[in-house]
Amino acid sequence: MKLQVSRKNYGKILHITDTHLFSDEEGCLLGINSNKSFLSVIDEIKKSKKKFDLIVATGDFVQDGSQKAYARFAEQIIKFNTPCVWLAGNHDNYTFMQDVFAHYQLADNKIVLFGDKWLIVLLNSQVVGHAHGFLPESELTFLQHALLQHADRHALVFLHHHPIQSGCHWLDQHTLKNSEALEKIIQRYTQIKAVGWGHIHQQQDHRWHHCLAFSTPSTCFQFKPACYDFQLSNDDAPGWREITLHLDGSLTTEVYRLANNPFAPDLSQNGY
């Protein structure tokens, strides 16, 4: 199924990722109450009074695997009264996601026709039971078919796992394992203007051949950049990314974070 988002000039996307919610209101992960940090992010976005045409959520919605935690996410997102598309991360139960999100009318669409000029494609890189990602042949074929079918549109691709090395040795053991297959498609189809992901709990911005490539911060804890072993960041607040798509195929994007961050991770932790 395809979702159509009507826009005449430019359009704005809100990218949220790695919320790691719990059914228990007081559930904490690595010292942070992820339910409360998520609510703080949502509140700050709402206070900005910005209007979005689409919300893209790229996985790791919950930490405890519960349907109630998925409902927590959906209950907040529907308040935006904005279409939301989503994909699974390595922590997610896809069946629970489908069941709960369908109840809240969060569409299970992996193709979005955004205005007259843009195509958005969501890819499932989840490998059940593993932290790393992989795009099976079916997903790669799906992407190429969408690009060919909508060859007159500029394309923006989302997935959960990072296809570009993060610079953190421990994180890069859990990368997209067949990133070279995605890279070949990017090189072949110049209509792809950008690729976005979550998973690494960091902001990164790259130039990947002819397109932009970026990761978006988590709404809870952040991983410290450029570390060999697991380390949390005490400097980077929970955040989100805003993306503006222009008619000429260009896009502008910026990361925002909580201005007054009350959430401090437990820096003594060495994994999760």
Coordinates of C-alpha atoms in Angstrom, one line a residue:
M1 CA 0.0 0.0 0.0
K2 CA 1.1 3.6 -0.7
L3 CA 0.4 6.6 1.4
Q4 CA -0.2 9.9 -0.5
V5 CA 0.7 13.1 1.2
S6 CA -0.5 16.2 -0.6
R7 CA 2.0 19.1 -0.8
K8 CA 2.3 21.9 -3.4
N9 CA 5.6 23.5 -2.6
Y10 CA 7.8 22.2 0.1
G11 CA 7.1 19.7 2.9
K12 CA 8.3 19.0 6.4
I13 CA 9.1 15.6 8.0
L14 CA 9.6 14.9 11.7
H15 CA 12.0 12.0 12.2
I16 CA 11.8 10.2 15.6
T17 CA 13.7 7.1 16.5
D18 CA 14.8 4.7 19.3
T19 CA 12.3 5.6 22.0
H20 CA 12.8 2.4 24.0
L21 CA 9.6 2.7 25.9
F22 CA 8.3 0.6 28.8
S23 CA 4.8 -0.5 29.9
D24 CA 5.8 0.5 33.4
E25 CA 5.5 4.3 33.7
E26 CA 8.7 4.3 35.9
G27 CA 10.7 2.0 33.6
C28 CA 14.4 3.0 33.3
L29 CA 17.1 2.1 30.9
L30 CA 20.7 3.0 31.6
G31 CA 19.6 5.4 34.2
I32 CA 17.0 7.3 32.1
N33 CA 13.3 7.0 32.3
S34 CA 12.7 6.6 28.6
N35 CA 8.9 7.2 28.9
K36 CA 9.5 10.6 30.4
S37 CA 12.3 11.6 28.0
F38 CA 10.0 10.7 25.1
L39 CA 7.2 12.8 26.5
S40 CA 9.6 15.7 27.0
V41 CA 10.7 15.5 23.4
I42 CA 7.1 15.4 22.2
D43 CA 6.2 18.4 24.4
E44 CA 9.1 20.5 23.1
I45 CA 8.2 19.7 19.5
K46 CA 4.6 20.8 20.2
K47 CA 5.8 24.0 21.9
S48 CA 7.7 24.9 18.7
K49 CA 4.3 25.2 16.9
K50 CA 5.8 23.8 13.8
K51 CA 3.6 22.0 11.3
F52 CA 4.7 18.7 9.9
D53 CA 3.3 16.8 6.9
L54 CA 4.7 13.4 7.8
I55 CA 6.2 11.7 10.8
V56 CA 8.8 8.9 10.2
A57 CA 9.6 6.6 13.1
T58 CA 12.6 4.3 12.5
G59 CA 12.4 1.6 15.1
D60 CA 13.3 0.4 18.6
F61 CA 10.0 1.7 19.9
V62 CA 10.0 -0.4 23.1
Q63 CA 12.5 -2.0 25.4
D64 CA 10.3 -4.5 27.2
G65 CA 8.5 -5.9 24.2
S66 CA 5.1 -5.0 25.5
Q67 CA 2.0 -4.0 23.6
K68 CA 1.3 -1.4 26.2
A69 CA 4.6 0.3 25.5
Y70 CA 3.7 0.4 21.7
A71 CA 0.4 2.0 22.7
R72 CA 2.3 4.7 24.7
F73 CA 4.1 5.7 21.5
A74 CA 0.9 5.7 19.4
E75 CA -1.1 7.7 21.9
Q76 CA 1.3 10.6 21.7
I77 CA 1.9 10.5 18.0
I78 CA -1.8 10.6 17.0
K79 CA -2.1 13.9 18.9
F80 CA -0.1 15.5 16.1
N81 CA -2.9 14.7 13.7
T82 CA -0.2 14.0 11.1
P83 CA 0.3 10.8 9.0
C84 CA 3.0 8.5 10.6
V85 CA 4.9 5.7 8.9
W86 CA 7.2 3.4 10.8
L87 CA 9.6 0.4 10.5
A88 CA 11.0 -2.1 13.0
G89 CA 14.3 -2.0 14.9
N90 CA 16.2 -4.8 16.4
H91 CA 14.4 -4.5 19.7
D92 CA 10.9 -4.6 18.2
N93 CA 8.2 -7.2 17.9
Y94 CA 6.8 -6.7 14.4
T95 CA 3.5 -8.5 15.1
F96 CA 2.8 -6.4 18.2
M97 CA 3.7 -3.3 16.2
Q98 CA 1.2 -4.1 13.5
D99 CA -1.6 -5.0 15.9
V100 CA -1.2 -2.0 18.2
F101 CA -0.4 0.6 15.5
A102 CA -3.4 -0.5 13.4
H103 CA -5.7 0.2 16.3
Y104 CA -4.4 3.8 16.3
Q105 CA -4.5 4.1 12.5
L106 CA -0.8 4.4 12.2
A107 CA -0.4 3.2 8.6
D108 CA 1.7 0.2 7.8
N109 CA 2.8 1.9 4.5
K110 CA 6.4 1.4 3.3
I111 CA 5.9 3.8 0.3
V112 CA 4.9 7.4 0.6
L113 CA 4.2 9.6 -2.4
F114 CA 5.0 13.0 -0.9
G115 CA 3.6 15.8 -3.0
D116 CA 4.2 15.7 -6.7
K117 CA 7.9 15.3 -6.6
W118 CA 9.1 13.0 -3.8
L119 CA 9.1 9.3 -3.0
I120 CA 9.8 8.0 0.5
V121 CA 10.7 4.3 0.9
L122 CA 11.0 2.5 4.2
L123 CA 13.1 -0.7 4.4
N124 CA 13.0 -3.5 7.0
S125 CA 16.5 -4.2 8.1
Q126 CA 15.5 -6.2 11.2
V127 CA 17.1 -9.6 11.8
V128 CA 15.0 -11.2 14.5
G129 CA 17.0 -12.1 17.6
H130 CA 20.1 -10.2 16.5
A131 CA 21.3 -6.6 17.0
H132 CA 22.8 -6.2 13.5
G133 CA 20.8 -5.5 10.4
F134 CA 20.4 -7.1 6.9
L135 CA 18.4 -6.2 3.9
P136 CA 17.1 -9.4 2.3
E137 CA 16.8 -9.6 -1.5
S138 CA 13.1 -9.0 -1.2
E139 CA 13.7 -5.5 0.4
L140 CA 16.4 -4.6 -2.2
T141 CA 14.0 -5.6 -5.0
F142 CA 11.2 -3.7 -3.4
L143 CA 13.4 -0.6 -3.3
Q144 CA 14.5 -0.9 -6.9
H145 CA 10.9 -1.5 -8.1
A146 CA 9.7 1.6 -6.3
L147 CA 12.4 3.7 -7.8
L148 CA 11.7 2.4 -11.3
Q149 CA 7.9 2.8 -10.9
H150 CA 8.4 6.4 -9.7
A151 CA 11.4 7.4 -11.8
D152 CA 10.1 10.9 -12.1
R153 CA 10.4 11.5 -8.3
H154 CA 13.2 12.3 -6.0
A155 CA 13.7 9.6 -3.3
L156 CA 14.3 9.5 0.4
V157 CA 15.1 6.1 2.0
F158 CA 14.8 5.2 5.6
L159 CA 15.9 2.1 7.5
H160 CA 16.8 1.3 11.1
H161 CA 20.4 0.1 11.0
H162 CA 23.4 2.2 10.0
P163 CA 24.8 1.4 6.5
I164 CA 27.8 3.6 7.1
Q165 CA 30.4 2.9 9.8
S166 CA 29.7 5.0 12.9
G167 CA 33.3 5.3 14.1
C168 CA 32.4 3.4 17.3
H169 CA 34.0 -0.1 17.1
W170 CA 31.4 -1.7 19.4
L171 CA 28.5 -0.2 17.5
D172 CA 29.9 -1.1 14.1
Q173 CA 29.6 -4.8 15.0
H174 CA 25.9 -4.2 14.8
T175 CA 25.8 -2.4 11.5
L176 CA 23.8 -3.2 8.3
K177 CA 25.8 -6.3 7.3
N178 CA 25.1 -6.0 3.5
S179 CA 25.5 -2.3 3.2
E180 CA 27.4 -2.7 0.0
A181 CA 24.2 -4.0 -1.7
L182 CA 22.3 -0.8 -0.7
E183 CA 25.3 1.3 -1.8
K184 CA 25.2 -0.3 -5.3
I185 CA 21.6 0.8 -5.6
I186 CA 22.4 4.3 -4.4
Q187 CA 25.2 4.5 -7.0
R188 CA 22.8 3.3 -9.8
Y189 CA 19.8 5.4 -9.0
T190 CA 20.8 9.1 -8.7
Q191 CA 17.1 10.0 -7.9
I192 CA 18.0 8.9 -4.3
K193 CA 18.7 12.2 -2.6
A194 CA 19.1 11.0 1.0
V195 CA 19.2 8.0 3.3
G196 CA 18.3 8.2 7.0
W197 CA 18.4 5.8 10.0
G198 CA 18.4 5.5 13.8
H199 CA 20.0 2.7 15.9
I200 CA 23.2 4.4 16.8
H201 CA 21.8 7.0 19.2
Q202 CA 23.9 9.7 17.7
Q203 CA 23.6 12.5 15.2
Q204 CA 25.8 11.9 12.2
D205 CA 25.7 13.7 8.8
H206 CA 27.5 12.3 5.8
R207 CA 27.8 12.7 2.0
W208 CA 27.4 9.2 0.5
H209 CA 28.2 9.4 -3.2
H210 CA 25.6 11.8 -4.6
C211 CA 23.2 11.8 -1.6
L212 CA 23.0 12.9 2.0
A213 CA 23.1 10.2 4.7
F214 CA 22.3 10.9 8.3
S215 CA 21.4 9.4 11.6
T216 CA 19.0 10.9 14.2
P217 CA 19.5 11.0 18.0
S218 CA 17.4 8.8 20.3
T219 CA 14.6 10.4 22.3
C220 CA 16.3 8.8 25.4
F221 CA 20.0 8.1 26.0
Q222 CA 22.8 8.8 23.6
F223 CA 26.0 6.8 22.8
K224 CA 29.3 8.7 23.1
P225 CA 30.8 9.2 19.6
A226 CA 34.2 7.8 18.4
C227 CA 34.5 5.1 21.2
Y228 CA 36.1 1.7 20.9
D229 CA 34.0 0.2 23.7
F230 CA 30.5 0.9 25.0
Q231 CA 30.2 4.4 26.5
L232 CA 27.2 6.7 27.1
S233 CA 27.3 10.4 26.4
N234 CA 26.6 12.9 29.2
D235 CA 26.8 15.8 26.8
D236 CA 24.1 15.0 24.2
A237 CA 20.5 15.5 25.1
P238 CA 17.5 13.5 23.7
G239 CA 16.6 14.7 20.3
W240 CA 14.8 14.5 16.9
R241 CA 15.4 15.5 13.3
E242 CA 13.4 17.8 11.0
I243 CA 13.7 17.4 7.3
T244 CA 12.4 19.8 4.6
L245 CA 11.9 18.5 1.1
H246 CA 12.0 21.0 -1.8
L247 CA 10.5 20.7 -5.2
D248 CA 13.9 20.9 -7.0
G249 CA 15.1 17.6 -5.3
S250 CA 17.1 19.3 -2.6
L251 CA 16.5 18.9 1.1
T252 CA 17.5 20.7 4.3
T253 CA 17.7 19.0 7.6
E254 CA 18.5 19.9 11.2
V255 CA 18.7 18.1 14.5
Y256 CA 17.1 19.5 17.6
R257 CA 17.5 18.5 21.3
L258 CA 15.9 19.2 24.6
A259 CA 16.9 22.7 25.6
N260 CA 16.9 22.0 29.3
N261 CA 17.8 18.4 29.7
P262 CA 17.0 16.8 33.1
F263 CA 17.9 13.3 31.9
A264 CA 21.4 12.0 33.0
P265 CA 22.5 8.5 32.0
D266 CA 24.2 6.1 34.4
L267 CA 27.8 6.4 33.0
S268 CA 28.9 3.3 35.0
Q269 CA 27.0 1.0 32.7
N270 CA 28.9 -1.0 30.1
G271 CA 26.1 -2.3 28.0
Y272 CA 22.4 -3.1 27.8

